Amino acid sequence: CRTELEMTRLLVLEAANQLDLHGNKKARGFLAMAK
């Protein structure tokens, strides 16, 4: 359970990073996975 939470947290952070660096179109895949 702890591992899943950590994985989800890192995925959300990566999605936010991609959104900042590349914008919405490039980050769309990460945003979908984070949902």
CSV table of C-alpha atoms in Angstrom, one decimal, residues 1-33:
chain,number,residue,atom,x,y,z
A,1,CYS,CA,0.0,0.0,0.0
A,2,ARG,CA,2.8,2.4,0.9
A,3,THR,CA,4.6,1.7,-2.4
A,4,GLU,CA,1.5,2.5,-4.4
A,5,LEU,CA,1.1,5.8,-2.6
A,6,GLU,CA,4.7,6.7,-3.2
A,7,MET,CA,4.4,5.7,-6.9
A,8,THR,CA,1.3,7.8,-7.3
A,9,ARG,CA,2.9,10.8,-5.6
A,10,LEU,CA,5.9,10.6,-7.9
A,11,LEU,CA,3.7,10.2,-10.9
A,12,VAL,CA,1.8,13.4,-10.0
A,13,LEU,CA,5.1,15.3,-9.4
A,14,GLU,CA,6.4,14.1,-12.8
A,15,ALA,CA,3.1,15.2,-14.5
A,16,ALA,CA,3.4,18.6,-12.9
A,17,ASN,CA,7.1,18.8,-14.0
A,18,GLN,CA,6.2,17.9,-17.6
A,19,LEU,CA,3.4,20.4,-17.6
A,20,ASP,CA,5.8,23.2,-16.4
A,21,LEU,CA,8.5,22.2,-18.9
A,22,HIS,CA,6.5,21.3,-22.0
A,23,GLY,CA,3.0,22.4,-21.7
A,24,ASN,CA,-0.4,20.7,-21.8
A,25,LYS,CA,0.0,18.7,-25.0
A,26,LYS,CA,3.2,16.9,-24.0
A,27,ALA,CA,2.1,16.3,-20.4
A,28,ARG,CA,-1.3,14.9,-21.4
A,29,GLY,CA,-0.2,11.3,-21.0
A,30,PHE,CA,1.2,11.9,-17.5
A,31,LEU,CA,-1.9,13.7,-16.5
A,32,ALA,CA,-4.1,10.8,-17.7
A,33,MET,CA,-2.0,8.3,-15.8
